[in-house]
Amino acid sequence: MGRSVGSLALAATAFLSCIVEGARVCGNGTSPASGSFQHNLIDVRYDGPDPDKDLGVSTIAVALGSGSTPIYECVAQWPEAWGGWYEGGSNAIWSDCIGTGAGFGQDKTVSFSVDWKTKTIRLTHSFDCSDRQGSEGSASGSLAVDFECATRDGAMYCIPKLTSAGARPALRISTSYTSAPKGLDCAAGSVGQNSWRVESWLRRYEMAPGTSTPGAPLPKDTGPSFTLRSLPTNTTFNCATTQHRNGTFDGSCKSPSPSAPAGSAEFSFDSRLNILKVSETRDCDGRKLSAVGVAYYQSICDRDFNSVFFTCTADPLWIGAGAS
């Protein structure tokens, strides 16, 4: 016999309670709430490029959780020479932390970036505000990790240095509430601390049965389309691919709202490296202000039923501008 109406109601109430508890007090919008959050780094590992592959990418993997249970798995890749910064410049490469299903995540998005030169891991997470319905808050923090490295089969790998007693160190990132982001400001002539959220990611391509990796370029590849939300102004852009060149897709983003601030956005996606670059430009009476964000973008690609086509989707991803 199926569940009773009463038991279903209790289950629904418990589920809704979890959602409410996931929201956090954010403050009045000008001064953020006080307090901090602790995130255990259960596992951290860096792997240098595989000598048997020609992309030359490094991989950093972090497991976040409560106690010894991983709640989020975070993975990023970039060419070794970049060291966690787009083309070795001033734009950090952000990546999504994906829920493992082992616990109820309290955040809408969890993103991390790594400065490999200083061995610093930065974490930013966003959440609903319990004291300001319809608003979101965020918190961020960083941790410098002392790594020790070795080489195996021609490839370097690094793990956190053991304590003097030979035990794994207890690593935690403490994040604190951040003020409401200030984006492109024409009056002040300032770029501010712009940030975006990528939502509704969609890409379709054809891949013959038996092919193990997509590679690039692929036949009949639509390139990505997605929604780009500029968080400081809550401006929404609809983004779509406009051209394809040697595995890289370029696209434009348009706001469907006539009341949106005067400006534009565009993107490029390197399908070989899975690197997404977004840029937003504000027109300030003839002057232009621009902000750029970069991410290692992970998506899940499933073969369509009885077809040679794959459809790729992804969870929402927070991206910060520059080094933020």
PDB file of C-alpha atoms in Angstrom, residues 158-286:
ATOM      1  CA  CYS A 158      50.885  17.453  -4.380  1.00  0.00           C
ATOM      2  CA  ILE A 159      48.991  16.829  -1.145  1.00  0.00           C
ATOM      3  CA  PRO A 160      48.846  18.789   2.126  1.00  0.00           C
ATOM      4  CA  LYS A 161      51.999  18.375   4.186  1.00  0.00           C
ATOM      5  CA  LEU A 162      51.614  15.954   7.089  1.00  0.00           C
ATOM      6  CA  THR A 163      51.956  17.150  10.662  1.00  0.00           C
ATOM      7  CA  SER A 164      55.063  16.406  12.735  1.00  0.00           C
ATOM      8  CA  ALA A 165      53.166  13.409  14.124  1.00  0.00           C
ATOM      9  CA  GLY A 166      52.611  12.067  10.608  1.00  0.00           C
ATOM     10  CA  ALA A 167      48.886  12.859  10.592  1.00  0.00           C
ATOM     11  CA  ARG A 168      46.858  14.678   7.987  1.00  0.00           C
ATOM     12  CA  PRO A 169      46.384  18.337   8.934  1.00  0.00           C
ATOM     13  CA  ALA A 170      42.947  19.654   9.907  1.00  0.00           C
ATOM     14  CA  LEU A 171      42.195  22.191   7.177  1.00  0.00           C
ATOM     15  CA  ARG A 172      39.247  24.581   7.332  1.00  0.00           C
ATOM     16  CA  ILE A 173      38.210  27.591   5.298  1.00  0.00           C
ATOM     17  CA  SER A 174      36.339  30.245   7.246  1.00  0.00           C
ATOM     18  CA  THR A 175      34.007  32.365   5.111  1.00  0.00           C
ATOM     19  CA  SER A 176      32.443  35.655   6.176  1.00  0.00           C
ATOM     20  CA  TYR A 177      29.496  37.602   4.841  1.00  0.00           C
ATOM     21  CA  THR A 178      30.342  39.950   1.992  1.00  0.00           C
ATOM     22  CA  SER A 179      28.759  43.317   1.264  1.00  0.00           C
ATOM     23  CA  ALA A 180      26.310  43.632  -1.603  1.00  0.00           C
ATOM     24  CA  PRO A 181      28.394  43.563  -4.814  1.00  0.00           C
ATOM     25  CA  LYS A 182      28.997  46.868  -6.571  1.00  0.00           C
ATOM     26  CA  GLY A 183      29.271  46.433 -10.296  1.00  0.00           C
ATOM     27  CA  LEU A 184      30.083  48.717 -13.193  1.00  0.00           C
ATOM     28  CA  ASP A 185      29.501  52.264 -11.892  1.00  0.00           C
ATOM     29  CA  CYS A 186      29.348  54.964 -14.575  1.00  0.00           C
ATOM     30  CA  ALA A 187      29.160  57.840 -12.075  1.00  0.00           C
ATOM     31  CA  ALA A 188      32.264  56.706 -10.205  1.00  0.00           C
ATOM     32  CA  GLY A 189      34.017  55.373 -13.299  1.00  0.00           C
ATOM     33  CA  SER A 190      34.630  52.168 -11.353  1.00  0.00           C
ATOM     34  CA  VAL A 191      34.527  48.519 -12.380  1.00  0.00           C
ATOM     35  CA  GLY A 192      33.719  47.494  -8.790  1.00  0.00           C
ATOM     36  CA  GLN A 193      33.479  43.866  -7.716  1.00  0.00           C
ATOM     37  CA  ASN A 194      31.303  42.470 -10.463  1.00  0.00           C
ATOM     38  CA  SER A 195      30.002  38.908 -10.327  1.00  0.00           C
ATOM     39  CA  TRP A 196      27.640  36.763 -12.337  1.00  0.00           C
ATOM     40  CA  ARG A 197      25.683  33.545 -12.161  1.00  0.00           C
ATOM     41  CA  VAL A 198      25.486  31.237 -15.167  1.00  0.00           C
ATOM     42  CA  GLU A 199      22.186  29.350 -15.353  1.00  0.00           C
ATOM     43  CA  SER A 200      20.295  27.050 -17.758  1.00  0.00           C
ATOM     44  CA  TRP A 201      23.426  25.855 -19.584  1.00  0.00           C
ATOM     45  CA  LEU A 202      22.631  23.893 -22.762  1.00  0.00           C
ATOM     46  CA  ARG A 203      24.828  22.431 -25.485  1.00  0.00           C
ATOM     47  CA  ARG A 204      24.214  19.677 -28.052  1.00  0.00           C
ATOM     48  CA  TYR A 205      26.660  17.865 -30.296  1.00  0.00           C
ATOM     49  CA  GLU A 206      27.000  14.696 -32.352  1.00  0.00           C
ATOM     50  CA  MET A 207      29.418  11.930 -31.353  1.00  0.00           C
ATOM     51  CA  ALA A 208      29.638   8.533 -33.018  1.00  0.00           C
ATOM     52  CA  PRO A 209      29.030   5.416 -30.880  1.00  0.00           C
ATOM     53  CA  GLY A 210      32.225   3.986 -29.412  1.00  0.00           C
ATOM     54  CA  THR A 211      33.974   7.358 -29.186  1.00  0.00           C
ATOM     55  CA  SER A 212      35.459   7.653 -25.706  1.00  0.00           C
ATOM     56  CA  THR A 213      36.130  11.401 -25.520  1.00  0.00           C
ATOM     57  CA  PRO A 214      34.433  14.279 -27.340  1.00  0.00           C
ATOM     58  CA  GLY A 215      37.593  16.009 -28.530  1.00  0.00           C
ATOM     59  CA  ALA A 216      37.272  19.126 -30.655  1.00  0.00           C
ATOM     60  CA  PRO A 217      35.881  20.130 -32.991  1.00  0.00           C
ATOM     61  CA  LEU A 218      32.761  17.977 -33.100  1.00  0.00           C
ATOM     62  CA  PRO A 219      30.298  17.742 -35.980  1.00  0.00           C
ATOM     63  CA  LYS A 220      26.942  19.446 -35.550  1.00  0.00           C
ATOM     64  CA  ASP A 221      27.957  21.165 -32.316  1.00  0.00           C
ATOM     65  CA  THR A 222      25.529  23.909 -31.313  1.00  0.00           C
ATOM     66  CA  GLY A 223      27.918  25.459 -28.826  1.00  0.00           C
ATOM     67  CA  PRO A 224      26.593  26.652 -25.465  1.00  0.00           C
ATOM     68  CA  SER A 225      23.562  28.778 -24.720  1.00  0.00           C
ATOM     69  CA  PHE A 226      22.758  29.972 -21.207  1.00  0.00           C
ATOM     70  CA  THR A 227      21.369  32.721 -19.005  1.00  0.00           C
ATOM     71  CA  LEU A 228      23.893  35.157 -17.532  1.00  0.00           C
ATOM     72  CA  ARG A 229      22.726  37.056 -14.466  1.00  0.00           C
ATOM     73  CA  SER A 230      24.753  40.130 -13.485  1.00  0.00           C
ATOM     74  CA  LEU A 231      24.385  40.048  -9.700  1.00  0.00           C
ATOM     75  CA  PRO A 232      25.085  43.712  -8.766  1.00  0.00           C
ATOM     76  CA  THR A 233      22.186  44.950 -10.935  1.00  0.00           C
ATOM     77  CA  ASN A 234      20.221  41.691 -11.247  1.00  0.00           C
ATOM     78  CA  THR A 235      20.323  42.208 -15.012  1.00  0.00           C
ATOM     79  CA  THR A 236      19.618  39.051 -17.002  1.00  0.00           C
ATOM     80  CA  PHE A 237      21.240  38.337 -20.362  1.00  0.00           C
ATOM     81  CA  ASN A 238      20.261  35.551 -22.740  1.00  0.00           C
ATOM     82  CA  CYS A 239      23.468  34.209 -24.289  1.00  0.00           C
ATOM     83  CA  ALA A 240      23.829  32.153 -27.476  1.00  0.00           C
ATOM     84  CA  THR A 241      26.688  31.009 -29.699  1.00  0.00           C
ATOM     85  CA  THR A 242      27.246  33.089 -32.832  1.00  0.00           C
ATOM     86  CA  GLN A 243      30.430  31.577 -34.281  1.00  0.00           C
ATOM     87  CA  HIS A 244      32.769  28.610 -33.905  1.00  0.00           C
ATOM     88  CA  ARG A 245      36.534  28.638 -34.488  1.00  0.00           C
ATOM     89  CA  ASN A 246      38.830  25.650 -33.854  1.00  0.00           C
ATOM     90  CA  GLY A 247      36.975  24.334 -30.822  1.00  0.00           C
ATOM     91  CA  THR A 248      36.230  27.772 -29.333  1.00  0.00           C
ATOM     92  CA  PHE A 249      32.695  29.175 -29.383  1.00  0.00           C
ATOM     93  CA  ASP A 250      32.030  32.913 -29.329  1.00  0.00           C
ATOM     94  CA  GLY A 251      28.638  34.318 -28.467  1.00  0.00           C
ATOM     95  CA  SER A 252      26.645  37.424 -27.640  1.00  0.00           C
ATOM     96  CA  CYS A 253      24.300  38.084 -24.725  1.00  0.00           C
ATOM     97  CA  LYS A 254      21.209  40.278 -24.872  1.00  0.00           C
ATOM     98  CA  SER A 255      18.919  41.461 -22.116  1.00  0.00           C
ATOM     99  CA  PRO A 256      15.199  40.915 -22.783  1.00  0.00           C
ATOM    100  CA  SER A 257      14.287  43.753 -20.397  1.00  0.00           C
ATOM    101  CA  PRO A 258      13.883  47.262 -21.875  1.00  0.00           C
ATOM    102  CA  SER A 259      14.610  48.734 -18.426  1.00  0.00           C
ATOM    103  CA  ALA A 260      18.029  47.050 -18.128  1.00  0.00           C
ATOM    104  CA  PRO A 261      21.063  49.358 -17.764  1.00  0.00           C
ATOM    105  CA  ALA A 262      22.633  50.335 -21.087  1.00  0.00           C
ATOM    106  CA  GLY A 263      25.262  47.732 -21.770  1.00  0.00           C
ATOM    107  CA  SER A 264      26.067  44.397 -23.322  1.00  0.00           C
ATOM    108  CA  ALA A 265      27.729  41.083 -22.591  1.00  0.00           C
ATOM    109  CA  GLU A 266      29.553  38.437 -24.579  1.00  0.00           C
ATOM    110  CA  PHE A 267      31.342  35.156 -24.004  1.00  0.00           C
ATOM    111  CA  SER A 268      33.826  32.669 -25.377  1.00  0.00           C
ATOM    112  CA  PHE A 269      34.002  28.970 -24.495  1.00  0.00           C
ATOM    113  CA  ASP A 270      37.059  26.818 -25.190  1.00  0.00           C
ATOM    114  CA  SER A 271      35.554  23.335 -25.488  1.00  0.00           C
ATOM    115  CA  ARG A 272      38.976  21.651 -25.306  1.00  0.00           C
ATOM    116  CA  LEU A 273      39.850  23.213 -21.949  1.00  0.00           C
ATOM    117  CA  ASN A 274      36.239  23.744 -20.769  1.00  0.00           C
ATOM    118  CA  ILE A 275      37.134  27.363 -20.026  1.00  0.00           C
ATOM    119  CA  LEU A 276      34.305  29.922 -20.142  1.00  0.00           C
ATOM    120  CA  LYS A 277      35.090  33.648 -20.306  1.00  0.00           C
ATOM    121  CA  VAL A 278      32.290  36.189 -19.851  1.00  0.00           C
ATOM    122  CA  SER A 279      32.557  39.949 -20.163  1.00  0.00           C
ATOM    123  CA  GLU A 280      30.063  42.709 -19.449  1.00  0.00           C
ATOM    124  CA  THR A 281      30.368  46.249 -20.795  1.00  0.00           C
ATOM    125  CA  ARG A 282      28.477  49.337 -19.623  1.00  0.00           C
ATOM    126  CA  ASP A 283      28.033  52.344 -21.917  1.00  0.00           C
ATOM    127  CA  CYS A 284      28.727  55.494 -19.880  1.00  0.00           C
ATOM    128  CA  ASP A 285      27.973  58.438 -22.207  1.00  0.00           C
ATOM    129  CA  GLY A 286      30.618  57.445 -24.713  1.00  0.00           C
TER     130      GLY A 286
END
